[in-house]
Tab-separated table of C-alpha atoms and ligand atoms in Angstrom:
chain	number	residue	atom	x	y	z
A	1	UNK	CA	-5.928	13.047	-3.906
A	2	UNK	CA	-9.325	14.386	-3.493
A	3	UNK	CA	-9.334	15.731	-7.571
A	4	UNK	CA	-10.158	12.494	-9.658
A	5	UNK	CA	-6.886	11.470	-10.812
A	6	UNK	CA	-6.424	11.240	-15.398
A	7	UNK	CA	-8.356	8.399	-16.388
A	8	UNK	CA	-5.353	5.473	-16.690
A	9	UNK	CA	-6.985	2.718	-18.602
A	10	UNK	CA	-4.919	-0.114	-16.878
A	11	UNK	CA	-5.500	1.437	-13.409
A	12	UNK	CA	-9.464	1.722	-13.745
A	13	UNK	CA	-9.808	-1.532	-14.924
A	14	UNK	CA	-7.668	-3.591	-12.324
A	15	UNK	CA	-9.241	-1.211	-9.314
A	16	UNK	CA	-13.378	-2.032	-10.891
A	17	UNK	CA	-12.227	-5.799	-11.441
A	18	UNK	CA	-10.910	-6.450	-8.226
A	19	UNK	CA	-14.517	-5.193	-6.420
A	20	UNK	CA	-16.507	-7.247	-9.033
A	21	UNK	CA	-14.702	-10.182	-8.219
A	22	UNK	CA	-13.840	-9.779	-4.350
A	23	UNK	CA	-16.390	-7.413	-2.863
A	24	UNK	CA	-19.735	-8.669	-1.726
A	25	UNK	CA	-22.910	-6.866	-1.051
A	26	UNK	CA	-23.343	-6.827	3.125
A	27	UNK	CA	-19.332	-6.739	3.972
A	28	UNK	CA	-17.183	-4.567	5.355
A	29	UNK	CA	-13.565	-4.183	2.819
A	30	UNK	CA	-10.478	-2.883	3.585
A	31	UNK	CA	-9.508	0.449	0.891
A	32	UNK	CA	-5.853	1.028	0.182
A	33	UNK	CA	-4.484	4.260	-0.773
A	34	UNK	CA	-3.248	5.786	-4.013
A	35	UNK	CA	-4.078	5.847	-7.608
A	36	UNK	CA	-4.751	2.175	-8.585
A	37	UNK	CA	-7.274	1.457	-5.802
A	38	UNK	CA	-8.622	4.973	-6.683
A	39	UNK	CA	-10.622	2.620	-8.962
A	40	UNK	CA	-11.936	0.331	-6.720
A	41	UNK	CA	-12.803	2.898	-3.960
A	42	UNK	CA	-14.954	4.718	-6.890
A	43	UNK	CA	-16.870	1.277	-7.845
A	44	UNK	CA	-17.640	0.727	-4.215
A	45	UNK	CA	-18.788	4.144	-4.191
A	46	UNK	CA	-21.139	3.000	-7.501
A	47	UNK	CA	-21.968	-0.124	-5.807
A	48	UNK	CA	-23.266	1.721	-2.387
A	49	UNK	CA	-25.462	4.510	-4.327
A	50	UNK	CA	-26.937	1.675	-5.743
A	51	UNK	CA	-28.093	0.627	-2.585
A	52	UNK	CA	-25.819	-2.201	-1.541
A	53	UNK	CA	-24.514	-2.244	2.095
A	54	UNK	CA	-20.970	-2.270	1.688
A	55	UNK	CA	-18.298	-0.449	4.970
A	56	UNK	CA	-14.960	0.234	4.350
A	57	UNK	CA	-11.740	0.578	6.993
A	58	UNK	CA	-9.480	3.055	4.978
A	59	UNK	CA	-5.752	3.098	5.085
A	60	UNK	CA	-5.218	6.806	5.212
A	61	UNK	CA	-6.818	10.173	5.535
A	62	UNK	CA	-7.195	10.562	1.581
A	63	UNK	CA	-8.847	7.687	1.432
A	64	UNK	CA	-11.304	8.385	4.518
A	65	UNK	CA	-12.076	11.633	2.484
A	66	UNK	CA	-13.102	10.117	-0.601
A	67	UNK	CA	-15.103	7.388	1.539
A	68	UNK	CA	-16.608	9.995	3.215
A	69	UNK	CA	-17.409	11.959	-0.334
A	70	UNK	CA	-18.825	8.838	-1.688
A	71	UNK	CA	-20.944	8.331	1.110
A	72	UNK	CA	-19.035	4.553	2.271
A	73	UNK	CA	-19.705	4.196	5.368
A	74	UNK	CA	-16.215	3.651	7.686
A	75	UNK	CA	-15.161	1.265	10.796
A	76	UNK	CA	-12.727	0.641	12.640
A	77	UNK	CA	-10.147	-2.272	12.367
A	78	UNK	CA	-11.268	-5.416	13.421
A	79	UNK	CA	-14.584	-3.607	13.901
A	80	UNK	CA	-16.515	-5.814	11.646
A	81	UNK	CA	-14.725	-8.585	9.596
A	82	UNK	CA	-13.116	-7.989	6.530
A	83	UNK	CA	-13.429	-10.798	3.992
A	84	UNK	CA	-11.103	-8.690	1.569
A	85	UNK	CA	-9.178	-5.654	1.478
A	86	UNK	CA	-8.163	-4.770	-1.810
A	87	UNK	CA	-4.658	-2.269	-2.199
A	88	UNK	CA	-2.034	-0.742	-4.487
A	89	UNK	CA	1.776	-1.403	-4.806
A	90	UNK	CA	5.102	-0.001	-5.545
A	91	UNK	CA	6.930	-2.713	-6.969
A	92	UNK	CA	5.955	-6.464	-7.157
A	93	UNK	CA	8.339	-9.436	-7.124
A	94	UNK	CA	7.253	-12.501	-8.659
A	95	UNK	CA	7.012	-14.533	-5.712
A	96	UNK	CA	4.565	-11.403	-4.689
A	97	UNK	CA	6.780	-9.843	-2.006
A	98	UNK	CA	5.776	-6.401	-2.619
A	99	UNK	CA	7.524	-2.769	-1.569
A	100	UNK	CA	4.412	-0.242	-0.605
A	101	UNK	CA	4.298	3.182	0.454
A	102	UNK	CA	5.075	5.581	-1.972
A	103	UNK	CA	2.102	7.377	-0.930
A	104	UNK	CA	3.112	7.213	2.635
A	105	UNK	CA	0.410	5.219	3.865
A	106	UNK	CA	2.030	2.132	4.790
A	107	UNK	CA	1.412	1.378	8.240
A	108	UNK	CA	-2.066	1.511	8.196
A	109	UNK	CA	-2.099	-0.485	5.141
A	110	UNK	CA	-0.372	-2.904	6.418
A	111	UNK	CA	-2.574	-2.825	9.453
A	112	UNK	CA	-5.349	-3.694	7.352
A	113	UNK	CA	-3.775	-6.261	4.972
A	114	UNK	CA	-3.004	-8.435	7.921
A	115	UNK	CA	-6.544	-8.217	9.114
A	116	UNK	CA	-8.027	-9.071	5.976
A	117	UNK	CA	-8.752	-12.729	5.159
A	118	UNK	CA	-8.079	-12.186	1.409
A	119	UNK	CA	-5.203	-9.610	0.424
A	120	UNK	CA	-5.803	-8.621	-3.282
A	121	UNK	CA	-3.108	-6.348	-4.628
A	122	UNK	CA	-3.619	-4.008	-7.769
A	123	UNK	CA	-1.226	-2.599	-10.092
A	124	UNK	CA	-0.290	-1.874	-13.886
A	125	UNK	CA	2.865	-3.990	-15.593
A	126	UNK	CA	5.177	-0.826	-14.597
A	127	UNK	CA	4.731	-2.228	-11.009
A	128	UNK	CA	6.018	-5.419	-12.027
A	129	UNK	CA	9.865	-7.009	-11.519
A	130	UNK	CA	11.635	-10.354	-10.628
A	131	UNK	CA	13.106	-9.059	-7.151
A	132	UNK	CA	12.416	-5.965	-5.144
A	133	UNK	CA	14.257	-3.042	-4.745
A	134	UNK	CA	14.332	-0.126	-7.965
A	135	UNK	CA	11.495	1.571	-6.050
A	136	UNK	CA	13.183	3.057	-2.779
A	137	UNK	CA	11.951	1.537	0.597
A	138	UNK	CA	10.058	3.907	2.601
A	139	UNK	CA	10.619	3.299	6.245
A	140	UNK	CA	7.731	4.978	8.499
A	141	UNK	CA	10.338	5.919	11.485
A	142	UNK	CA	9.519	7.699	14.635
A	143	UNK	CA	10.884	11.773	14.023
A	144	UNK	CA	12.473	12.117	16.970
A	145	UNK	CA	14.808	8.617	16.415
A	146	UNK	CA	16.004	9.476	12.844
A	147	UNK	CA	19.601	10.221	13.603
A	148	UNK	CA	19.650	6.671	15.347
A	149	UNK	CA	17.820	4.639	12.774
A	150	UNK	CA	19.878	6.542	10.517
A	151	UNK	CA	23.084	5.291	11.832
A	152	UNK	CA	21.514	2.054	12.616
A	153	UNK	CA	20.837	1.566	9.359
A	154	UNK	CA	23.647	2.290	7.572
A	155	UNK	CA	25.748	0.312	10.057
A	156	UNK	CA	23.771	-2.508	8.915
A	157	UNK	CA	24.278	-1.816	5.266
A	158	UNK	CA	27.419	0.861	4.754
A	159	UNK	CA	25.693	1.013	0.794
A	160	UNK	CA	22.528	2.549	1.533
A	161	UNK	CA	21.293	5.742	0.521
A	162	UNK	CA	18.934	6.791	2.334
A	163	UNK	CA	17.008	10.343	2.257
A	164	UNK	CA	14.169	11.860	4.205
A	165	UNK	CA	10.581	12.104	2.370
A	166	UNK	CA	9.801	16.160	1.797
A	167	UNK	CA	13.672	17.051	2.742
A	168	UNK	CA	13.745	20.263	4.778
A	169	UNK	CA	9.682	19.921	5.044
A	170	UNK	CA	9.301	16.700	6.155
A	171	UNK	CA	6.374	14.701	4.516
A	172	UNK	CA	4.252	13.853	8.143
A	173	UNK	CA	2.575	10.657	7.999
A	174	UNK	CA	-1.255	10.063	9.103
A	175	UNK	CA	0.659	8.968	12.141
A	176	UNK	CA	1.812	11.740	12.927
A	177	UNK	CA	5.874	10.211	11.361
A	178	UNK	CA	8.360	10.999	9.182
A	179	UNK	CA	9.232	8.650	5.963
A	180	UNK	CA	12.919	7.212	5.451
A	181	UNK	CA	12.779	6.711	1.493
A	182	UNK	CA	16.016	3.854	1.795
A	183	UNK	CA	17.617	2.685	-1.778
A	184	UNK	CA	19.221	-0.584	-0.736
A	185	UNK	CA	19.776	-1.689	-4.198
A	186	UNK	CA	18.605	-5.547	-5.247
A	187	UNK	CA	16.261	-6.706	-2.092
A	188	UNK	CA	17.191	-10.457	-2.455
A	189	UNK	CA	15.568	-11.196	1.126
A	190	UNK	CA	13.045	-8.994	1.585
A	191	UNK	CA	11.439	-10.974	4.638
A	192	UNK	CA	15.141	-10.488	6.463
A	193	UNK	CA	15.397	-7.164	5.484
A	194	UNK	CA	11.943	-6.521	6.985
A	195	UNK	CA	12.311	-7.897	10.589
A	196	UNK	CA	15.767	-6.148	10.319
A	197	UNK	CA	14.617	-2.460	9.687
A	198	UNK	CA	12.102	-3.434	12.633
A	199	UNK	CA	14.200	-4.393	15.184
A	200	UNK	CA	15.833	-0.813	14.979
A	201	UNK	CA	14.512	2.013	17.877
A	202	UNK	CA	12.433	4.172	16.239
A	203	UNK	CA	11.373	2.246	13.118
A	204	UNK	CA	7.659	1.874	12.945
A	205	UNK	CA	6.857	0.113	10.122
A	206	UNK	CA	8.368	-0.936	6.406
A	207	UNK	CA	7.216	-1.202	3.207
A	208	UNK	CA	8.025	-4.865	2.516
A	209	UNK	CA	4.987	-6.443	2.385
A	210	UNK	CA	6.447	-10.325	2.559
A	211	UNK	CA	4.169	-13.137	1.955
A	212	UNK	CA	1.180	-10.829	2.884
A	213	UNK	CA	-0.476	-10.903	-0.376
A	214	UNK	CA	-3.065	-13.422	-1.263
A	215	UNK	CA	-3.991	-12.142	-5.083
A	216	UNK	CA	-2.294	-9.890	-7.463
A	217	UNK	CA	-4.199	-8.021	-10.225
A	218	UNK	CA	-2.688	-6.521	-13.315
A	219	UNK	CA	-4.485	-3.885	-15.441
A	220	UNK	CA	-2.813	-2.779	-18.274
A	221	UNK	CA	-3.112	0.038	-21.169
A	222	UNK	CA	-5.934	-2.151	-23.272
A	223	UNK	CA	-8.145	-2.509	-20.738
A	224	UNK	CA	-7.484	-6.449	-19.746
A	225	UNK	CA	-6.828	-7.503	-16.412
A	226	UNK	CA	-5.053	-10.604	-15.430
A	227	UNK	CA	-4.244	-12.431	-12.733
A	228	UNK	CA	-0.344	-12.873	-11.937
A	229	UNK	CA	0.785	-16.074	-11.270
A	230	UNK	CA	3.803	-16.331	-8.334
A	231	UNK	CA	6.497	-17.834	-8.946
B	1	5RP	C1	0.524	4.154	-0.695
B	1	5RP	C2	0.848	2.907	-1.421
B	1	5RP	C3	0.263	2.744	-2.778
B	1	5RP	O1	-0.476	1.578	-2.812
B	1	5RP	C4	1.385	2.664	-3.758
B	1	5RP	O2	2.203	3.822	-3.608
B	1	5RP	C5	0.868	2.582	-5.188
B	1	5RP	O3	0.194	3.755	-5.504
B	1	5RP	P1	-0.340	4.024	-6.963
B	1	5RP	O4	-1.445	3.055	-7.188
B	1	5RP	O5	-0.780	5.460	-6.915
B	1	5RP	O6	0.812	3.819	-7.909
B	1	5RP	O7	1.522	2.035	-0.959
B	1	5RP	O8	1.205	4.230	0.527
């Protein structure tokens, strides 16, 4: 995404509330990936040509590029510390267990929502359900293991559907991986289903992001941004 993306109302405000209200001049933030934080990357972008000091770690390529466009500077993980990192999301439950990855960047942002001290998640009400699982799982998996975590899989769960990201031309992560996009249906236990998928040869990473996320944001069409209570 190195084109600006159409101006979504709900999207730009949620991305330039959650820097206002999380991102302080002198600190180094963690910068998700995709079209929400899109937002946020471009007010920390404002905030720096306006002279304030403010490093990023970024959870992808795309978003190093912009960084690097925007002149933010970038570090490593765990490089400095990160008060915030601030992040998009695929689906969100309301007790906040999120599914993430739909732009393929999930490991690293995972990576960097652990390190984090404050998680900050933001989406648009689309994003928003009572339990996980419309939005297929992507599963970051290792290419040479697939016909194992394949099987493995759907041993575990005979139901799932599960089909490989770019088909014949597989979508290759920053990581150099494949993506398993896995429709398990109604995600009741996401937290289970998590340390499941893990435990499998081959699997590097899900998209469940259980009981990671510290604040979620929601932008919508008018322009107002809320915070979402969990429930
Ligand atoms: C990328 C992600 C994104 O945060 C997620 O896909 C949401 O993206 P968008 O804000 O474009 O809807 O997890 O791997």
């Amino acid at each position: 995404m190195n084109e600006s993306p159409v101006v979504d109302i709900g999207k730009r405000a949620v991305g330039y509330a959650a820097v206002d209200d999380f991102v302080q001049d002198g600190t180094c933030i963690g910068l998700g990936t995709g079209t929400t934080v899109y937002w946020a990357i471009e007010r920390v972008a404002q905030r720096v040509a306006a002279g304030e000091r403010i490093a990023a770690v970024a959870t992808s390529e795309q978003t190093a590029s912009l960084c690097r466009r925007w002149n933010i500077p970038l570090v490593g993980l765990l490089e400095r510390e990160m008060p915030v990192a601030i992040d998009g999301a695929d689906e969100v439950a309301s007790d906040w267990a999120l599914i993430k990855g739909g732009g393929g960047a999930l490991f690293r942002e995972k990576a960097v929502a652990l390190v984090a001290e404050r998680f900050v998640v933001v989406v648009t009400p689309p994003k928003l359900v009572s339990v996980l699982g419309v939005f297929p799982l992507p599963v970051e998996i290792v290419p040479f293991a697939e016909p194992y975590v394949v099987r493995e899989i759907s041993r575990w769960n005979p139901n799932v559907e599960i089909t490989r990201r770019g088909g014949d031309m597989p979508f290759v992560s920053d990581n150099g991986n494949w993506i398993l996009d896995c429709h398990f249906g109604r995600i009741d236990e996401p937290g289970t289903l998590d340390l499941a998928l893990r435990a499998i040869h081959g699997v590097v990473a899900t998209g469940i992001f259980s009981s990671i996320a510290d604040v979620v944001m929601v932008g919508d069409e008018n322009g107002e941004v809320r915070a979402l209570p969990r429930i």
